[in-house]
Coordinates of C-alpha atoms and ligand atoms in Angstrom, one line a residue:
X158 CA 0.0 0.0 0.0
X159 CA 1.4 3.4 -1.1
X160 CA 2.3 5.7 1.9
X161 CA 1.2 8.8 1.0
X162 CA 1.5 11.1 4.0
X163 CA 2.8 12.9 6.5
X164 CA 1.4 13.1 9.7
X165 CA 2.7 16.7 11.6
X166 CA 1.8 17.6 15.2
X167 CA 2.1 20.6 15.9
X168 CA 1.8 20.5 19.7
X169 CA 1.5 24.4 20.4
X170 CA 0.9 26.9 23.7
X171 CA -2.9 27.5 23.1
X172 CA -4.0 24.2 21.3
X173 CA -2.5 20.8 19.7
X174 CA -3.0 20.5 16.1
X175 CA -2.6 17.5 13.7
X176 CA -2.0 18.2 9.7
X177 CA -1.8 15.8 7.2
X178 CA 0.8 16.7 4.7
X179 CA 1.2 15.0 0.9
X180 CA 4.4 14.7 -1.1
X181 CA 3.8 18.2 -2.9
X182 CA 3.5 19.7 0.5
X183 CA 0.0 20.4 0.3
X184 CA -1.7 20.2 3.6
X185 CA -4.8 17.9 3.0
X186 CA -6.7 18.3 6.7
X187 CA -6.4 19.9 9.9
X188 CA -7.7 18.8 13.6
X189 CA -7.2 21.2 16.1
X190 CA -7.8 21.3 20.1
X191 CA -7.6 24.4 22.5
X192 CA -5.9 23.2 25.3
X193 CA -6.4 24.9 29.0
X194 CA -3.7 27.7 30.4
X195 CA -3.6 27.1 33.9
X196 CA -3.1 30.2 36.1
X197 CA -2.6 29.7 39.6
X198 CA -0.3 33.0 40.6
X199 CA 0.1 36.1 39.0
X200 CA 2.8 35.6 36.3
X201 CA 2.7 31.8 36.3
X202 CA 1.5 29.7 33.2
X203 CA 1.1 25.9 33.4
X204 CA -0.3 23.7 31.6
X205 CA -2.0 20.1 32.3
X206 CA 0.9 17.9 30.7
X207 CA -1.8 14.8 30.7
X208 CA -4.0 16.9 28.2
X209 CA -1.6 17.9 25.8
X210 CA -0.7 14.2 25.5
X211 CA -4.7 13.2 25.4
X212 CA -5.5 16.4 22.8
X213 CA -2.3 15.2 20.6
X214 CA -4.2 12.1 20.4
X215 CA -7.5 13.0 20.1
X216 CA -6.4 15.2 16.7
X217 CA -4.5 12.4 15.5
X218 CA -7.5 10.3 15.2
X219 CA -9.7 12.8 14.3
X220 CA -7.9 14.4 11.1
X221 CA -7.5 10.7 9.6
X222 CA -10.9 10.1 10.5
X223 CA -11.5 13.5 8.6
X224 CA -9.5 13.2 5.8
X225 CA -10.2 9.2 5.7
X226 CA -6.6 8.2 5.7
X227 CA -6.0 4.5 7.2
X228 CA -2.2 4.1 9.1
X229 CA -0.9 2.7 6.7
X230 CA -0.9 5.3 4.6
X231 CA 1.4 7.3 6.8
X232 CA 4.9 7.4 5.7
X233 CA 6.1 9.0 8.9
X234 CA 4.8 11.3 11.9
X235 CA 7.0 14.6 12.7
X236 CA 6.5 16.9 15.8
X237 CA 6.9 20.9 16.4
X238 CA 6.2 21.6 19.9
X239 CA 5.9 24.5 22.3
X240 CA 9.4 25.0 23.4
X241 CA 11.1 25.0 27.1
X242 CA 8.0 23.7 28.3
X243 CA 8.4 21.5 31.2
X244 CA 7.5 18.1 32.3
X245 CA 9.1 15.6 34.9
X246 CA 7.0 12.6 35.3
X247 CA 7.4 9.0 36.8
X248 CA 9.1 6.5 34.9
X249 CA 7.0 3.6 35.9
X250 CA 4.0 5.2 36.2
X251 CA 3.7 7.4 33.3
X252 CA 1.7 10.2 35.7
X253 CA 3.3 13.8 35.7
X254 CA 4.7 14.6 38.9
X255 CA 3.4 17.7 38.7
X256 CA 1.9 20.8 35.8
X257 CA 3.7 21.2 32.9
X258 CA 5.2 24.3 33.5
X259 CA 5.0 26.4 30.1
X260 CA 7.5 28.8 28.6
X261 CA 5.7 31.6 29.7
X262 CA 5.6 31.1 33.4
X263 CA 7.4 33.5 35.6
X264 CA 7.6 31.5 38.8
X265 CA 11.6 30.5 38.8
X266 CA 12.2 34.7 38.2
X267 CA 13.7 34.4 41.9
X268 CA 15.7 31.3 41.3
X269 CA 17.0 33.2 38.4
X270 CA 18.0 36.7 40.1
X271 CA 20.1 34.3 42.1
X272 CA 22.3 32.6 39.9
X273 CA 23.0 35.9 38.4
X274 CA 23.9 37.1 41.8
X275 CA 26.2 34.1 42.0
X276 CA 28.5 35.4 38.9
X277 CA 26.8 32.6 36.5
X278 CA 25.5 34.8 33.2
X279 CA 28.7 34.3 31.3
X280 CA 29.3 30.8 31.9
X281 CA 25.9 30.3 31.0
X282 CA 25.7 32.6 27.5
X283 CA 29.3 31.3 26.6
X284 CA 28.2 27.4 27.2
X285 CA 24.1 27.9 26.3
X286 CA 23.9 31.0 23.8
X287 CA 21.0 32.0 26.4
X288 CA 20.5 34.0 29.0
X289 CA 19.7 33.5 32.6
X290 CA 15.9 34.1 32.3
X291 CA 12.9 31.9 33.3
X292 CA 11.6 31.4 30.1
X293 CA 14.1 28.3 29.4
X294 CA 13.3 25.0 30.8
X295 CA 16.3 24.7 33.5
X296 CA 15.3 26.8 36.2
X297 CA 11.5 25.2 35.8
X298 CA 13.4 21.9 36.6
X299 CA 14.6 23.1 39.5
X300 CA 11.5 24.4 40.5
X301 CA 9.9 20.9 40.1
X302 CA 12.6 19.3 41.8
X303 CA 12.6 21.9 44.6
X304 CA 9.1 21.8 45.6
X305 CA 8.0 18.3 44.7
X306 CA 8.8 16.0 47.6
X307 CA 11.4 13.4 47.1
X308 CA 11.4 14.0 43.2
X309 CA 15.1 15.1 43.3
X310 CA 16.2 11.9 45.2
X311 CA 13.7 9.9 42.6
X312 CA 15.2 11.8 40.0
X313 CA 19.1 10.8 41.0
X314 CA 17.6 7.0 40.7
X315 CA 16.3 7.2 37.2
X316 CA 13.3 6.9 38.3
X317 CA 11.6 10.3 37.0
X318 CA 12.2 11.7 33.4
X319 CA 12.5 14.8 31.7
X320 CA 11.3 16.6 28.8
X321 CA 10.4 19.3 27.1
X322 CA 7.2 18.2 24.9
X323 CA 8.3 16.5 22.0
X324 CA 10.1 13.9 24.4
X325 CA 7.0 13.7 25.9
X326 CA 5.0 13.2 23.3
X327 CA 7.4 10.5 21.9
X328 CA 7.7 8.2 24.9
X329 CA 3.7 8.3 25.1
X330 CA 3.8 7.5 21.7
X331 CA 6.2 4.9 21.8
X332 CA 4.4 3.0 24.9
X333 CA 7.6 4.6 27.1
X334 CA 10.0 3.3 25.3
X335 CA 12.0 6.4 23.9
X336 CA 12.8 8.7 25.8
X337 CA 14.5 11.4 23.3
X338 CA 15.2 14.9 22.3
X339 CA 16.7 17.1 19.6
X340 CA 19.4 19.4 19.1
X341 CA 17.0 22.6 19.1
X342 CA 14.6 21.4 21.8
X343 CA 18.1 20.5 23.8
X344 CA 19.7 24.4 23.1
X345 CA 16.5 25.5 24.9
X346 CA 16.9 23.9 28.2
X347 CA 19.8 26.0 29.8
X348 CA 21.5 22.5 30.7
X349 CA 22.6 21.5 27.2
X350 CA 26.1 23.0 25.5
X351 CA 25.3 24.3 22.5
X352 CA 29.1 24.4 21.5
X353 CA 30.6 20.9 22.4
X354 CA 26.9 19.3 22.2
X355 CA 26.5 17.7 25.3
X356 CA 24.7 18.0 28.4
X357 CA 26.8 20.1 30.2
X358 CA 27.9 19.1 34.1
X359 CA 28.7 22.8 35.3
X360 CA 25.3 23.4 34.3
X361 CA 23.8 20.4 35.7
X362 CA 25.8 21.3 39.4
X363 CA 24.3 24.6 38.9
X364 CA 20.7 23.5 39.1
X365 CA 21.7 20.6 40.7
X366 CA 19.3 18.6 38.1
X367 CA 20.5 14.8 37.9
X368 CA 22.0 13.8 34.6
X369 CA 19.9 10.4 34.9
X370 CA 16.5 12.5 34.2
X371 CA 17.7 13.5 30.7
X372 CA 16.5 12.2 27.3
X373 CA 19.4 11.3 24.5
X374 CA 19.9 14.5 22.7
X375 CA 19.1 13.1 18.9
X376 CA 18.9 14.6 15.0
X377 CA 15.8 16.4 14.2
X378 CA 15.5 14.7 11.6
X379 CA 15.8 10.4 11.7
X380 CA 13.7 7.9 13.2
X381 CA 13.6 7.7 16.8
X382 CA 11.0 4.8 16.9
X383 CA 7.4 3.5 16.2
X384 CA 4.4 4.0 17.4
X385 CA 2.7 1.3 19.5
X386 CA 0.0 -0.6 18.3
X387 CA -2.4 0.1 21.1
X388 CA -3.0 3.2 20.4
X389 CA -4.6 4.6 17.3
X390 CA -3.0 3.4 15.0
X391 CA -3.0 -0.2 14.4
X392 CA 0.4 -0.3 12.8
X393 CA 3.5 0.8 14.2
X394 CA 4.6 4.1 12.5
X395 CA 8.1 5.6 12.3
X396 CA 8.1 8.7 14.5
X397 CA 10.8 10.1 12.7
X398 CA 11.4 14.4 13.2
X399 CA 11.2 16.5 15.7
X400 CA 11.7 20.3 16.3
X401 CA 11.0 23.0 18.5
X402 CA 8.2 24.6 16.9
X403 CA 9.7 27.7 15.8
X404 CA 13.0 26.1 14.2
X405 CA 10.6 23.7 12.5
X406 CA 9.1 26.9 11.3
X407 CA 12.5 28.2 9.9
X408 CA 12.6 25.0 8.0
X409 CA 9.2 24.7 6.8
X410 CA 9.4 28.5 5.8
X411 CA 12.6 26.7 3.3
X412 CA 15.1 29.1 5.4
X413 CA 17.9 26.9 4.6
X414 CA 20.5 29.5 3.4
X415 CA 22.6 31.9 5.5
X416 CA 20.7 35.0 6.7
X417 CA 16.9 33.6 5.6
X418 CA 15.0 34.8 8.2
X419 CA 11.5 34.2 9.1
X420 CA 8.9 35.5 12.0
X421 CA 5.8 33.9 13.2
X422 CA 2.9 34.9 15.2
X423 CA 1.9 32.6 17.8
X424 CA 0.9 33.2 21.4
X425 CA 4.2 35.0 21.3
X426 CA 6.5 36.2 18.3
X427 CA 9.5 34.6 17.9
X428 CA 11.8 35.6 14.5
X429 CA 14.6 33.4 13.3
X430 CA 17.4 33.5 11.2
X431 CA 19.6 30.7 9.8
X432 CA 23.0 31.4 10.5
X433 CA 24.4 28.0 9.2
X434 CA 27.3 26.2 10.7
X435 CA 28.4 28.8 12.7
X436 CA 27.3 29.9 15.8
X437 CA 26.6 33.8 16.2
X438 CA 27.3 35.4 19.3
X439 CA 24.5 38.5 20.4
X440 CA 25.6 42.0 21.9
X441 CA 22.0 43.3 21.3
X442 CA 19.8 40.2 23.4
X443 CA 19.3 37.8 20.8
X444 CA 19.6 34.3 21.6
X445 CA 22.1 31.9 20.0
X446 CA 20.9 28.3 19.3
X447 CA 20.5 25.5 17.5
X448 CA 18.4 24.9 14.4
X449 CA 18.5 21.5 13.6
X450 CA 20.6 18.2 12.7
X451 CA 19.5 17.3 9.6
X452 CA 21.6 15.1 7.1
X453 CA 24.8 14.7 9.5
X454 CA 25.1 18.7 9.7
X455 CA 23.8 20.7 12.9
X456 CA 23.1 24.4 11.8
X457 CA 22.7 27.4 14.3
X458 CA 20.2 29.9 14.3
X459 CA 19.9 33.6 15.9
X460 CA 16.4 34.2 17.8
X461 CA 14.5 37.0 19.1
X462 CA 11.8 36.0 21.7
X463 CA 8.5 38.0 21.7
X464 CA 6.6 36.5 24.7
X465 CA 3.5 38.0 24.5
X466 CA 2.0 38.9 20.9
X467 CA -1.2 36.9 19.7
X468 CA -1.2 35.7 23.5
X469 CA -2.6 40.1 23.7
X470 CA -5.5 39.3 21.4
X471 CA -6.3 36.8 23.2
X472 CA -6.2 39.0 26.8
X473 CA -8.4 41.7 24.7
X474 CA -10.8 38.5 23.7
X475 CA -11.0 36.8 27.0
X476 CA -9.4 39.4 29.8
X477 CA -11.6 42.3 28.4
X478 CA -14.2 40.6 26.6
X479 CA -13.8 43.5 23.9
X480 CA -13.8 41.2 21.3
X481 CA -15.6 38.3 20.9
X482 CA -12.8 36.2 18.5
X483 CA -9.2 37.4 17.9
X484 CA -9.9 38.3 14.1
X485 CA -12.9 40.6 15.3
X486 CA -9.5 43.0 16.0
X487 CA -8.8 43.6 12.6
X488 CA -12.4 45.0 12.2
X489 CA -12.1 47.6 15.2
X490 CA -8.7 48.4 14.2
X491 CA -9.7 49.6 10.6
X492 CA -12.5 51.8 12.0
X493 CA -10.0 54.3 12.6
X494 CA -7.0 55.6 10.7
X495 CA -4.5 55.8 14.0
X496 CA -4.4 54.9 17.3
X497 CA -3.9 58.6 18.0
X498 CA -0.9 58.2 20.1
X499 CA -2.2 55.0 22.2
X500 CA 0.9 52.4 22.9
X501 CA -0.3 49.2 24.6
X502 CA 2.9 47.4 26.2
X503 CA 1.8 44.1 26.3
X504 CA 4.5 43.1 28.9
X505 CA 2.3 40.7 30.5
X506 CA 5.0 38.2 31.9
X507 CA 8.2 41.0 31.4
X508 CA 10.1 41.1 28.2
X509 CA 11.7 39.2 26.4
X510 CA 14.4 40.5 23.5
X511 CA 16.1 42.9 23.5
X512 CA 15.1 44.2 26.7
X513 CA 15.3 41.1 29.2
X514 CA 13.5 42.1 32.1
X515 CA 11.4 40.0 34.1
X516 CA 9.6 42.5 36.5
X517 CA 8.2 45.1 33.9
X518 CA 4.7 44.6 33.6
X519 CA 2.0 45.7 30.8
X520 CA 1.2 49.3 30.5
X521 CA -1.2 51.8 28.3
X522 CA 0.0 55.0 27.2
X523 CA -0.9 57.9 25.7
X524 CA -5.1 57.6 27.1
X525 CA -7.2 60.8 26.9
X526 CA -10.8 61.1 27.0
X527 CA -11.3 60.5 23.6
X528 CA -10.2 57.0 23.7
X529 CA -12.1 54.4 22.8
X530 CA -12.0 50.6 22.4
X531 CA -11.2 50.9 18.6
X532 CA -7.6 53.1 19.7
X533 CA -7.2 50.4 22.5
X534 CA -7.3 47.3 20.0
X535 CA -5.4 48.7 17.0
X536 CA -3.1 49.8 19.4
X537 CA -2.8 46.2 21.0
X538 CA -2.3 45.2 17.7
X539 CA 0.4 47.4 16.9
X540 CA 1.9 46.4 19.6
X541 CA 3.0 43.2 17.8
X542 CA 4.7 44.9 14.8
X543 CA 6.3 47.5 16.9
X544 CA 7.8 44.5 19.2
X545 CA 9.1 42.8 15.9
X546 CA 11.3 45.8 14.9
X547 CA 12.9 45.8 18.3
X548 CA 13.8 42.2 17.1
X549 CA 14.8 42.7 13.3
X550 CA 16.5 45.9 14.5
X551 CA 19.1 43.8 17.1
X552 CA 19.2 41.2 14.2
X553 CA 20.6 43.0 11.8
X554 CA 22.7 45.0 14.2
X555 CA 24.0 41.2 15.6
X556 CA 24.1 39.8 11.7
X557 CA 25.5 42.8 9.8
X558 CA 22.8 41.2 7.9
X559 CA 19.9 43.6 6.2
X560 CA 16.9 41.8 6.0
X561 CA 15.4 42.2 2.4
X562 CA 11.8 40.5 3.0
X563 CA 10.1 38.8 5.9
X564 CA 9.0 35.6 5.5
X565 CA 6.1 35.3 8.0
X566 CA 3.6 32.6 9.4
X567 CA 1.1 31.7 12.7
X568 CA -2.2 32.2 13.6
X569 CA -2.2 36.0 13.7
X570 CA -1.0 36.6 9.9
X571 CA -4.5 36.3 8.9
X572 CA -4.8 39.7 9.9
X573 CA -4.0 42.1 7.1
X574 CA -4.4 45.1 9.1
X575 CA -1.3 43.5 11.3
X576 CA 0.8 42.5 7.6
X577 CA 0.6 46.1 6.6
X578 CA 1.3 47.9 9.3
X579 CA 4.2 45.3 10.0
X580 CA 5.5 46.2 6.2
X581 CA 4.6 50.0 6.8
X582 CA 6.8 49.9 10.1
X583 CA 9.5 47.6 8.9
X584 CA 10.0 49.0 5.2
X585 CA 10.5 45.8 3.6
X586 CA 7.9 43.5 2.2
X587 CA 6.5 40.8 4.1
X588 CA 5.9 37.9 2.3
X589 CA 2.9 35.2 3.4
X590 CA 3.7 32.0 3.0
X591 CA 1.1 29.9 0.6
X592 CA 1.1 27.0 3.6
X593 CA 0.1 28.9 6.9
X594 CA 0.7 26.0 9.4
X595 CA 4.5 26.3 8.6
X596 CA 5.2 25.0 12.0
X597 CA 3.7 21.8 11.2
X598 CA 4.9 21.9 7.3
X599 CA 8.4 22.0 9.0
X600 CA 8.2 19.0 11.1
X601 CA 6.4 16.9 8.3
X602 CA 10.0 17.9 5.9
X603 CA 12.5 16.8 8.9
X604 CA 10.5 13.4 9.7
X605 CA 9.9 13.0 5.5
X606 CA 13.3 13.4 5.0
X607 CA 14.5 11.0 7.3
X608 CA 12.1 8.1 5.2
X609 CA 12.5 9.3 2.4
X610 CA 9.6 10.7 1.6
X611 CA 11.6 13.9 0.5
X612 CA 14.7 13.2 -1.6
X613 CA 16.3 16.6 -0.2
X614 CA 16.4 20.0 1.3
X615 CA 16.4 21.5 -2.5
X616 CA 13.2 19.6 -3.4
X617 CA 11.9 21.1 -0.3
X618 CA 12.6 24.9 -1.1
X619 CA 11.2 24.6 -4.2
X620 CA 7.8 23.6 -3.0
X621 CA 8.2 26.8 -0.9
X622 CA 5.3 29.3 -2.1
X623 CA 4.5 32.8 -1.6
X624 CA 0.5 33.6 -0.9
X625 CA 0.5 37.3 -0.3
X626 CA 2.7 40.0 -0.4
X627 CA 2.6 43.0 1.7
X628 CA 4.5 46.0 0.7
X629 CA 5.6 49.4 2.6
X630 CA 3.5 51.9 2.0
X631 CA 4.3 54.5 4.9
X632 CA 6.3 57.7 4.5
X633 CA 9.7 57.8 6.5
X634 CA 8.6 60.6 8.7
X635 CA 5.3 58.6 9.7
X636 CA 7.3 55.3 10.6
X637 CA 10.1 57.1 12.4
X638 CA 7.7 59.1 14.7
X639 CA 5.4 55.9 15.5
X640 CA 8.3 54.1 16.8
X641 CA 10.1 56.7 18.8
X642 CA 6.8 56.4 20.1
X643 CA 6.8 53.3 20.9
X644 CA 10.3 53.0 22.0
X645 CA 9.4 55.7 24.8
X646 CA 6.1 53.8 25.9
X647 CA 8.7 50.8 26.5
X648 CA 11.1 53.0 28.3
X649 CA 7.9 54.3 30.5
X650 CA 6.9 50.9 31.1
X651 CA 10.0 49.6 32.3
X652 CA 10.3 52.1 35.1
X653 CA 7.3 50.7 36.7
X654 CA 8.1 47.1 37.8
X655 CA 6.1 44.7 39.9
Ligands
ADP104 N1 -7.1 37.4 12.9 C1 -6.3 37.4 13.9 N2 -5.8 38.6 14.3 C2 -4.9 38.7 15.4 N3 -4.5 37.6 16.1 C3 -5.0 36.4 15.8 C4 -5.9 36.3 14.6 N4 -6.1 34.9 14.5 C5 -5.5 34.3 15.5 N5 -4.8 35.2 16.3 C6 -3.9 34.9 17.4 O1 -3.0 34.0 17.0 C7 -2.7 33.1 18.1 C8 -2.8 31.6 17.6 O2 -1.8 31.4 16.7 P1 -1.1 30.0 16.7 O3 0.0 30.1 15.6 O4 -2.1 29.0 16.5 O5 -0.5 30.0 18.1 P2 0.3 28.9 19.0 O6 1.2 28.1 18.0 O7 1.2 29.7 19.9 O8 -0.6 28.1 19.7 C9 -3.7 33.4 19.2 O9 -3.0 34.0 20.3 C10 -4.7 34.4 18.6 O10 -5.0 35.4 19.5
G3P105 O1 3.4 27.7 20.8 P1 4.0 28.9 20.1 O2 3.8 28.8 18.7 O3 3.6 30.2 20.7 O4 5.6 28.8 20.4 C1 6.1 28.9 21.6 C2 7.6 28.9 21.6 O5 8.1 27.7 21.1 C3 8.2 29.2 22.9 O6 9.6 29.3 22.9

C-alpha cells in the first residue's frame, strides 16, 4: 500500500494540532484542540501535561478520520512543539509529577536573580547562547525538583524523566519506550552546551538537576522509533522528526540559506534567522541556538523571543471581553486611521528581546478622553509589529545582515491590518507563506526526509510558495515618529516594575 502522508503535530501553547501533509507539500486536513492555560499566581502559566498528551491524540485520530486516511498510509509522523515547556513525570508510572510548566511562566524569576547574583551569566551565555531568564526550561526543573517532595532523590535513581514536549509526546507515543530529544529542543533547556553538544555538568551542578533524568539529545530529523500498536494506529509508524516549533518553522518557511529569516505569530512572536554552521554570538539580546541536525550537519540559528503577541489578542478577547474572536481585531482596528498616540505594552509576563526584564509589567500609554475601544485594539495590535522591529533591528545589528523580505507565518498573519502595518513599520515587504501552518509543514519535511519521503532539502525549497505579499507603504517621517513612540512607551513601562 502506497504511503502517502505525513502526519505533523504541531503541539503548540494554546492548542494541539494534527495536519496531514502529501508529497507536494499540500496540507490535505487539519484537527485542532484548544488546550487549557492554567493560572494559579500572578505571572505563572502551566499547563496540564496529561492533556496535551490526550488532545495530541485525540487530533491524531480525528484528522485521519477526517481526511479518511488508514495508518498505513502514513509514511512518517514529525513533531513541532511548544518550546522549554516543562514536564518531569514517573518512569513507571507514566503520571506527571506535577503541571507542565509552560515557557511563559514567571515562577523560577527568583531562582533566576540568584544565579545571576552568583557570577553565572557568562558561563551560562558562553556554554548555552541563552541567558539566565525563566523562560528556558532549566530553572523550571529546578523548581519541580525543589518543591516536589522526594522528586530530586527519585530523580538521581532514574526513576523520574524529563522533557520538554516533544520527548514527551514520543515516549507516550512509543508506549515509554524512547525517551528522546533534539538538538533545538536541547539548546532551549539551559543545561545542554550548545558548542561541544552535550549535556553540560557545570550546568547540571548549577541547578543541581541529575544527569539520569535526561532524554538522548538526537537529530531532528531520523527515526527515533514506532508508534505502539495500542493506540490509534494499528500499525507501528516511524516517529521520525522532531523540532522546536519555531525552528521547525524556519525550515518549513525553506530558510535553509545563510541569513533567511522568518517570523511567526503565535501566542508570542519569535523571529529566526539561519545562520548555518556557525554559531553567532549576540551584543544586542538575541539568543544563540540550535536549528537543527539534519543530514549529519547541525546548523545554528539567531532568535529573538516575543513573549507575549497573539497571546494580547487573546487577553483583549477573553481578559476584556472586547472582542468576541481574535480576528474581530482587525475589524475595530480599521475603524480608525491611527491609534492617536495609544501604545499598549503588552509586557504581560516581562520582556523578552532585546530588553530582558522580568519584573516590567503591561502598561497603556498615551489615554485621553477621547479614547475608545477601537484606539485600545489597533493599538494592541500594533503592539505586535512594533515589538518585531525591536527584534529585526538587534538582528541586523547582531548579523550585519539587512533583512530584504520577511517571511512570516502563525495564527495571527490572517490579519491584514497587522501585515501592513508590519511592512509599513519595517520598510520591507513581508511575504505570506502559501502553507500557513509552517510549524507543522516543518516538522512533516524533517520526519519526510528522514524516510524518504523527500529526496532533499532543495526539493523542499522549491515547494516553498509565496500567498501574499505586503508591501511598505508609509512615509519615513510617519514610521520614524510611530516608533520613537513606541520606544518611549517601552522605556515608560519599564520604570514601573512589579
Ligand atoms: N485574525 C487574527 N488577528 C490577530 N490575532 C490572531 C488572529 N487569529 C489568531 N490570532 C492569534 O494567534 C494566536 C494563535 O496562533 P497560533 O499560531 O495557533 O499559536 P500557537 O502556536 O502559539 O498556539 C492566538 O494567540 C490568537 O489570538
Ligand atoms: O506555541 P507557540 O507557537 O507560541 O511557540 C512557543 C515557543 O516555542 C516558545 O519558545
Amino acid at each position: 500500500m502506497k504511503k502517502s502522508y505525513i502526519l505533523a503535530l504541531d503541539q503548540g501553547t494554546t492548542s494541539s494540532r494534527a495536519i496531514l501533509f502529501d508529497q507536494s507539500g499540500r496540507k490535505i486536513a487539519v484537527e485542532q484542540k484548544e488546550i487549557k492555560q492554567i493560572y494559579q499566581q500572578p505571572g505563572w502559566v502551566e499547563q496540564n501535561a496529561n492533556e496535551i498528551w490526550a488532545s495530541t491524540l485525540a487530533v491524531m485520530s480525528g484528522v485521519m478520520l477526517k481526511a479518511n486516511v488508514r495508518e498505513y498510509e502514513i509514511a512518517a509522523i514529525g513533531i513541532a512543539n511548544q518550546r522549554e515547556t516543562t514536564i518531569v513525570w514517573d518512569k513507571e508510572t507514566g503520571q506527571p509529577v506535577y503541571q507542565a510548566i509552560v515557557w511563559q511562566s514567571r515562577q523560577t524569576a527568583a531562582i533566576c536573580e540568584q544565579l545571576k547574583q552568583q557570577g553565572h551569566e557568562q558561563m551560562v551565555k558562553e556554554k548555552t547562547g541563552l541567558l539566565i531568564d525563566a523562560y528556558f526550561s532549566g530553572t523550571k526543573l529546578k523548581w519541580i525538583l525543589d518543591h516536589v517532595t522526594g522528586a530530586r532523590e527519585k530523580a538521581k535513581k532514574g526513576q523520574l524523566l524529563f522533557g520538554t514536549v516533544e520527548t514527551w509526546l514520543i515516549w507516550k507515543l512509543s508506549g515509554g519506550k524512547v525517551h528522546v530529544t533534539d538538538y533545538s529542543n536541547a539548546s532551549r533547556t539551559l543545561l545542554y552546551n550548545i558548542y561541544e553538544r552535550k549535556w553540560d555538568a557545570d550546568l547540571l551542578a548549577m541547578l543541581d538537576v541529575p544527569e539520569a533524568m535526561l532524554p538522548e539529545v538526537r537529530p531532528s530529523s531520523e527515526i527515533y522509533g514506532k508508534t505502539v500498536n495500542y493506540h490509534f494506529f494499528g500499525l507501528e509508524v516511524p516517529i521520525a522528526g522532531a523540532a522546536g516549533d519555531q525552528q521547525a518553522a524556519l525550515f518549513g518557511q525553506a530558510c535553509f540559506e545563510e541569513g533567511m529569516a522568518k517570523n511567526t505569530y503565535g501566542t508570542g512572536c519569535f523571529m529566526l534567522m539561519n545562520t548555518g554552521e556557525k554559531a553567532v554570538t549576540s551584543k544586542h539580546g538575541l539568543l544563540t541556538t540550535l536549528a537543527w541536525g539534519v543530514d549529519g550537519k547541525v546548523e545554528y540559528a539567531l532568535e529573538g523571543s516575543v513573549f507575549v503577541a497573539g497571546s494580547a489578542i487573546q487577553w483583549l478577547r477573553d481578559g476584556l471581553r472586547m472582542i468576541k474572536a481574535a480576528k474581530d481585531s482587525e475589524q475595530y482596528a480599521t475603524r480608525i486611521t491611527s491609534t492617536d498616540g495609544v501604545y499598549v505594552v503588552p509586557a504581560f509576563v516581562g520582556l523578552g528581546t532585546p530588553y530582558w526584564d522580568s519584573d516590567v509589567r503591561g502598561a497603556v500609554f498615551g489615554l485621553t478622553r477621547g479614547t475608545s475601544k477601537e484606539h485600545f485594539i489597533r493599538a494592541t495590535l500594533e503592539s505586535l509589529a512594533y515589538q518585531t522591529k525591536d527584534v529585526l533591528t538587534a538582528m541586523e545589528a547582531d548579523s550585519g545582515i539587512a533583512v530584504k523580505t520577511l517571511r512570516v507565518d502563525g495564527g495571527a498573519v490572517a490579519n491584514h491590518f497587522l501585515m501592513q502595518f508590519q511592512s509599513d513599520l519595517l520598510n520591507v515587504p513581508v511575504e505570506r507563506a502559501m502553507i500557513q501552518e509552517t510549524t507543522a509543514l516543518g516538522a512533516a519535511y524533517l520526519a519526510g526526509l528522514a524516510v524518504g519521503f523527500w529526496k532533499d532539502k532543495s526539493e523542499i525549497a522549491q515547494q516553498w510558495a509565496v500567498e501574499r505579499t505586503f508591501s511598505p507603504e508609509m512615509e519615513e517621517a510617519e514610521r520614524s515618529a510611530l516608533y520613537q513612540g513606541w520606544q518611549k512607551a517601552v522605556k515608560a513601562a519599564m520604570v514601573f516594575k512589579s
